[in-house]
mmCIF file of C-alpha atoms and ligand atoms in Angstrom:
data_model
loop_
_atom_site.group_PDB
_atom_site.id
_atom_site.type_symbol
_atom_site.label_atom_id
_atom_site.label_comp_id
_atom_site.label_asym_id
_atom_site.label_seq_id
_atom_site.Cartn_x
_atom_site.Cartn_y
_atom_site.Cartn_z
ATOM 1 C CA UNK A 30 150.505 137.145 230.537
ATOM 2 C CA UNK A 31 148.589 139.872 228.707
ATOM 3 C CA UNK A 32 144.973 139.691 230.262
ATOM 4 C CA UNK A 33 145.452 142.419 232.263
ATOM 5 C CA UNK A 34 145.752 144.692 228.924
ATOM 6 C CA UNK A 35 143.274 142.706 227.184
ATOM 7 C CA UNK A 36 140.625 144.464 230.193
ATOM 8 C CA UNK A 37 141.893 147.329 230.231
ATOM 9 C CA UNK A 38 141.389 147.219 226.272
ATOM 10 C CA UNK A 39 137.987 146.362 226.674
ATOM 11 C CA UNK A 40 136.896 148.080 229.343
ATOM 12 C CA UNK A 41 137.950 151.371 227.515
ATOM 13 C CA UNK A 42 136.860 150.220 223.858
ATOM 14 C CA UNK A 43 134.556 147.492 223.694
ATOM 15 C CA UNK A 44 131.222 149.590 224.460
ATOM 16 C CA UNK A 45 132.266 153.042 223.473
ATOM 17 C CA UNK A 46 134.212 151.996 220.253
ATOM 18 C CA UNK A 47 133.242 148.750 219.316
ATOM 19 C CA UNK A 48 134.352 148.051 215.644
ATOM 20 C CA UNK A 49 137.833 149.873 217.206
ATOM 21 C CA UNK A 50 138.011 147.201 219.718
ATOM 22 C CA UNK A 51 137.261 144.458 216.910
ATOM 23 C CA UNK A 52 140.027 146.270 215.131
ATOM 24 C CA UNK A 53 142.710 145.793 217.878
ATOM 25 C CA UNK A 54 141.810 142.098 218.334
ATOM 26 C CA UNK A 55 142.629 141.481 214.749
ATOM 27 C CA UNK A 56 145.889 143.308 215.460
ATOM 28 C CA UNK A 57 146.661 141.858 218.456
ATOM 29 C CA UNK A 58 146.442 138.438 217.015
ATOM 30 C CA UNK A 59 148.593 139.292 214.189
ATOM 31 C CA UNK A 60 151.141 140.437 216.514
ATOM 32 C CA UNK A 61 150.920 136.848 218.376
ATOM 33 C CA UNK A 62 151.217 135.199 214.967
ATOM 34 C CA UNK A 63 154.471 137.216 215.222
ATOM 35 C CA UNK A 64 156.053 135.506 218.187
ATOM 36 C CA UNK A 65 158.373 133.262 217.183
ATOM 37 C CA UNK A 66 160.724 136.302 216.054
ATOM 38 C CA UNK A 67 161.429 137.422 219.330
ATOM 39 C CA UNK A 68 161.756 136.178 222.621
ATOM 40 C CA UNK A 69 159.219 135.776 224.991
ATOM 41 C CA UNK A 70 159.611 138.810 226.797
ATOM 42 C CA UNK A 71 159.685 140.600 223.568
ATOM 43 C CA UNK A 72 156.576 138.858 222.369
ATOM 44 C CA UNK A 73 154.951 139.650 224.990
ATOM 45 C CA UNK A 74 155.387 142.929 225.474
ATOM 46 C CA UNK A 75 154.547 143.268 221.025
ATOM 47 C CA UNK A 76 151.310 141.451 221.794
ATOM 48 C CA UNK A 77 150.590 144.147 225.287
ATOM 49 C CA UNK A 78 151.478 146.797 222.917
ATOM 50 C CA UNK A 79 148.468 145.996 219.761
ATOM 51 C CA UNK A 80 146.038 145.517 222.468
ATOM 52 C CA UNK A 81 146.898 148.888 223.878
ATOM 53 C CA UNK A 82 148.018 151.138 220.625
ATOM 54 C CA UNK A 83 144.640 152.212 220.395
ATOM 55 C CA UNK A 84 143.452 152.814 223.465
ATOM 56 C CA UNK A 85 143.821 156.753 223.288
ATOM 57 C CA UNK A 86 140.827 156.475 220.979
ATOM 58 C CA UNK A 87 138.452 155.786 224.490
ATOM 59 C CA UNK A 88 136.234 158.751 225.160
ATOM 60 C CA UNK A 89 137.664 158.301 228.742
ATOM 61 C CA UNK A 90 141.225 159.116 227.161
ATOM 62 C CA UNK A 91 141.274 161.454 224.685
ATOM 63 C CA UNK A 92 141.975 164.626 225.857
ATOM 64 C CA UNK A 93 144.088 166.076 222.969
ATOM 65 C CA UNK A 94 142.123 164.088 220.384
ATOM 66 C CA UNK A 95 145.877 162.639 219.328
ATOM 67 C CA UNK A 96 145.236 159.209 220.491
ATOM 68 C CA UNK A 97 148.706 157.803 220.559
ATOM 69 C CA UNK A 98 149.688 160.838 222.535
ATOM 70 C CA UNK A 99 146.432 160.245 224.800
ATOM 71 C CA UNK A 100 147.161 156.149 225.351
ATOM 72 C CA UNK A 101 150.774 156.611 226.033
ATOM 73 C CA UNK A 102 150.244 159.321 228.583
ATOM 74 C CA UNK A 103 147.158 157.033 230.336
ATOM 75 C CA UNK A 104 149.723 154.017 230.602
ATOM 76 C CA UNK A 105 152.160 156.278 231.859
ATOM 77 C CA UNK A 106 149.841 157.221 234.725
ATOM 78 C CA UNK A 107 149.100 153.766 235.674
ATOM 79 C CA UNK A 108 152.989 153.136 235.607
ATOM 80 C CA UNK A 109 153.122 150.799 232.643
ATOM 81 C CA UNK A 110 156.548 149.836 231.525
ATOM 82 C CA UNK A 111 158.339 152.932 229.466
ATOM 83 C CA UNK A 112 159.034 150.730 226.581
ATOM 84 C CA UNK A 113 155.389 149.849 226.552
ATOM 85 C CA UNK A 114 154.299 153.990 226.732
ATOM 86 C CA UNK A 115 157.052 154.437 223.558
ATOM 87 C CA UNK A 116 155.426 151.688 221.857
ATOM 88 C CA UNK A 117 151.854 153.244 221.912
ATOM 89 C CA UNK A 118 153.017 156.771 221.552
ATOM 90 C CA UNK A 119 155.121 156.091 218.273
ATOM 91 C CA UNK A 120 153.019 153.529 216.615
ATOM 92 C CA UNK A 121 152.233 153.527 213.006
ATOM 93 C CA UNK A 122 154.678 156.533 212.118
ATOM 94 C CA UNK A 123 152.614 159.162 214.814
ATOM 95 C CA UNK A 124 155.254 161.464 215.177
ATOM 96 C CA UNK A 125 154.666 162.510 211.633
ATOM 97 C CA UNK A 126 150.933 163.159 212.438
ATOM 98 C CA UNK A 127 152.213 164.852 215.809
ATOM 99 C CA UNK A 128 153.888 167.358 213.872
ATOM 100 C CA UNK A 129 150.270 168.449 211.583
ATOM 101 C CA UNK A 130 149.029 168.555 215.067
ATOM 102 C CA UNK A 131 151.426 171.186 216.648
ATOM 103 C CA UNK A 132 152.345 168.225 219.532
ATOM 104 C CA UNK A 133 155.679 166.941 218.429
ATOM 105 C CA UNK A 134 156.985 168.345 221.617
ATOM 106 C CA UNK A 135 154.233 166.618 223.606
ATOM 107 C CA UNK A 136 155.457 163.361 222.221
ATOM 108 C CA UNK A 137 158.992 163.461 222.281
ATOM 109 C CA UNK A 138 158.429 162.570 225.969
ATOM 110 C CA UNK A 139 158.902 159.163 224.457
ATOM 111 C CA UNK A 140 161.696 157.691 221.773
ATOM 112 C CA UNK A 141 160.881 155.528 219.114
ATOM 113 C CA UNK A 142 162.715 152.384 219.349
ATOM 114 C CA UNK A 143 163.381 151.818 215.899
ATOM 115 C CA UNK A 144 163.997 147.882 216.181
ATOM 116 C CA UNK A 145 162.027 144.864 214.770
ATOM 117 C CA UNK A 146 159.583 144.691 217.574
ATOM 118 C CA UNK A 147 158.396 148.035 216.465
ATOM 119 C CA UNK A 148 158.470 147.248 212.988
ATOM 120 C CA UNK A 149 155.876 144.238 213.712
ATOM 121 C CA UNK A 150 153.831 146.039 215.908
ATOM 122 C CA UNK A 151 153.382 149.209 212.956
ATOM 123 C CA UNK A 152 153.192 145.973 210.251
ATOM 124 C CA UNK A 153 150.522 144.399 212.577
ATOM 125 C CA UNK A 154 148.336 147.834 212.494
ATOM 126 C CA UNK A 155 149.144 148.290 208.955
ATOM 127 C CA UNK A 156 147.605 144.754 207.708
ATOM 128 C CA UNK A 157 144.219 144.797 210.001
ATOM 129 C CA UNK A 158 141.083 146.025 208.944
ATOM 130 C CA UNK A 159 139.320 148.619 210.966
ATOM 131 C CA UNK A 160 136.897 144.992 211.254
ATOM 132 C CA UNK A 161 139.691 142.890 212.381
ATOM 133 C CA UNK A 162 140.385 141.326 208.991
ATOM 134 C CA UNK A 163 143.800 140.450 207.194
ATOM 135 C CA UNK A 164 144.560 143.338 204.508
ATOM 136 C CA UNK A 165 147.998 144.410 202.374
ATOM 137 C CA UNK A 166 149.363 148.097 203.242
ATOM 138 C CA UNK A 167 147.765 149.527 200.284
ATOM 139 C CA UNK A 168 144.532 148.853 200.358
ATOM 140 C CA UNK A 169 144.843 149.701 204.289
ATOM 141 C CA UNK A 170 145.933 153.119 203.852
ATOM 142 C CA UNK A 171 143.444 153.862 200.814
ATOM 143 C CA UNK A 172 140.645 152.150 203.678
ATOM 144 C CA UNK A 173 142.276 155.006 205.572
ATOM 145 C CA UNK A 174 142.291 158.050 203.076
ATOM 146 C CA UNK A 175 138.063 157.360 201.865
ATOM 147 C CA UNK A 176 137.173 156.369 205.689
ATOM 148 C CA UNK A 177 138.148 160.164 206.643
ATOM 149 C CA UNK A 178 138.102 162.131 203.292
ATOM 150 C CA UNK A 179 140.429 164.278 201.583
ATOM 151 C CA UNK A 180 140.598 167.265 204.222
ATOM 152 C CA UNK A 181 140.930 165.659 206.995
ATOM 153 C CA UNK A 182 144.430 166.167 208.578
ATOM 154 C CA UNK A 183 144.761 162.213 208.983
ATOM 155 C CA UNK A 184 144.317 161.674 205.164
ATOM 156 C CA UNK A 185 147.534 164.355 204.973
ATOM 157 C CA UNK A 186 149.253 162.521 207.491
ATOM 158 C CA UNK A 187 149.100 158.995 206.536
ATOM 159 C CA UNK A 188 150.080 159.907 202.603
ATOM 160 C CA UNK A 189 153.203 161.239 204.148
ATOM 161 C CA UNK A 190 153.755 158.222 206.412
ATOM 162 C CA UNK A 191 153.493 155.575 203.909
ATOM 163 C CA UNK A 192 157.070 155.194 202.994
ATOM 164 C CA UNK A 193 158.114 154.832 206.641
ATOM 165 C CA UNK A 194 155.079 152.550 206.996
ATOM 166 C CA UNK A 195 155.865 150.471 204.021
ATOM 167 C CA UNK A 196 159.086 150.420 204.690
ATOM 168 C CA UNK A 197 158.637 148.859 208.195
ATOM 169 C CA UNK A 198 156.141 146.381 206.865
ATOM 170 C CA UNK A 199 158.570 145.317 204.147
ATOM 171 C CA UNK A 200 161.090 144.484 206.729
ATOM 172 C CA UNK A 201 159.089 142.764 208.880
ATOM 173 C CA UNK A 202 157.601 140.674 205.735
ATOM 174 C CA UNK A 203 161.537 139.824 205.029
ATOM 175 C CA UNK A 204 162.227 138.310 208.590
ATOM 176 C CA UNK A 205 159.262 136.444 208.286
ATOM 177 C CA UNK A 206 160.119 134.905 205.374
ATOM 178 C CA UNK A 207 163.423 134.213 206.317
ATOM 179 C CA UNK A 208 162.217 132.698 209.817
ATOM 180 C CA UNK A 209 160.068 130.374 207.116
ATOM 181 C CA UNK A 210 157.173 131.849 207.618
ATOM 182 C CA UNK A 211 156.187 133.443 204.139
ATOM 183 C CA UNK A 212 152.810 132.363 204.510
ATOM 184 C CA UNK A 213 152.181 135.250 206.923
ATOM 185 C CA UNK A 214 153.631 137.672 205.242
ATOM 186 C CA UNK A 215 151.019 138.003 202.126
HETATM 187 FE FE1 FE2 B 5 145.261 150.560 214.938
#
């Protein structure tokens, strides 16, 4: 059902980027882990989405260097599914780091969806290691904040997003554990 974004994935990460394709492996099996909250549509197109968020990181992508931007408007050209674009282009609370980038405008092309899949797909990022591995918010975004130093305009960013991040970990953490599934939610 997914394979042909698993390629694609690779084909644009593995060589180039690989810890950032080991990265979105981790993430796309958290999102599978996931499933059972929605319905198989749905968890299909959460799993397509964490195999694709990062895609706009691909040297063969990124032409404004703001890589949700860059995936979304790749997928676009290949006439992926609009939900799928919106996914990509608003994952992990990006419109905030749009708007330190001057290209809010640029990615209002897309709405954020604002529903549960979302939330799991942002809570899926948010609890993989750049290596793949299981982590907790926190430690993820300080991971974040000493990978790219205190100037960089992503350290900024991602202090500013961490409510709206937590936040839509938190929820997703909730439904798991009312679905009975608390084990995958620490
Ligand atoms: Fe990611």
């Amino acid at each position: 059902m997914v394979a042909w974004a698993f390629e694609l994935a690779e084909h644009l990460l593995r060589e180039p980027l690989p810890r950032r394709w080991v990265h979105v492996q981790g993430v796309a099996d958290r999102a599978r882990s996931v499933s059972v909250l929605f319905s198989t549509d749905d968890a299909t197109l959460l799993v397509e989405a964490a195999v694709l968020h990062d895609i706009g990181y691909s040297p063969a992508l990124a032409l404004t260097g703001f890589h949700p931007l860059d995936g979304a408007r790749y997928l676009r050209e290949a006439t992926s599914p609009e939900r799928l674009c919106a996914l990509v282009a608003h994952h992990s609370c990006s419109y905030l780091e749009a708007r330190l980038r001057g290209l809010s405008k640029e990615l209002d092309e897309w709405g954020d969806e604002e529903t549960s899949l979302r939330d799991a797909l942002w809570w899926a990022d948010m609890t993989t290691t750049p290596d793949g591995e299981r982590t907790n918010i926190n430690d993820r975004i300080e991971e974040i904040q000493n990978r790219y130093g205190p100037t960089d305009l992503v350290t900024a960013f991602i202090a500013e997003a961490k409510p709206e991040l937590t936040a839509a970990v938190e929820r997703t953490e909730e439904r798991l554990r009312a679905a009975g599934l608390a084990h995958l939610a620490k």
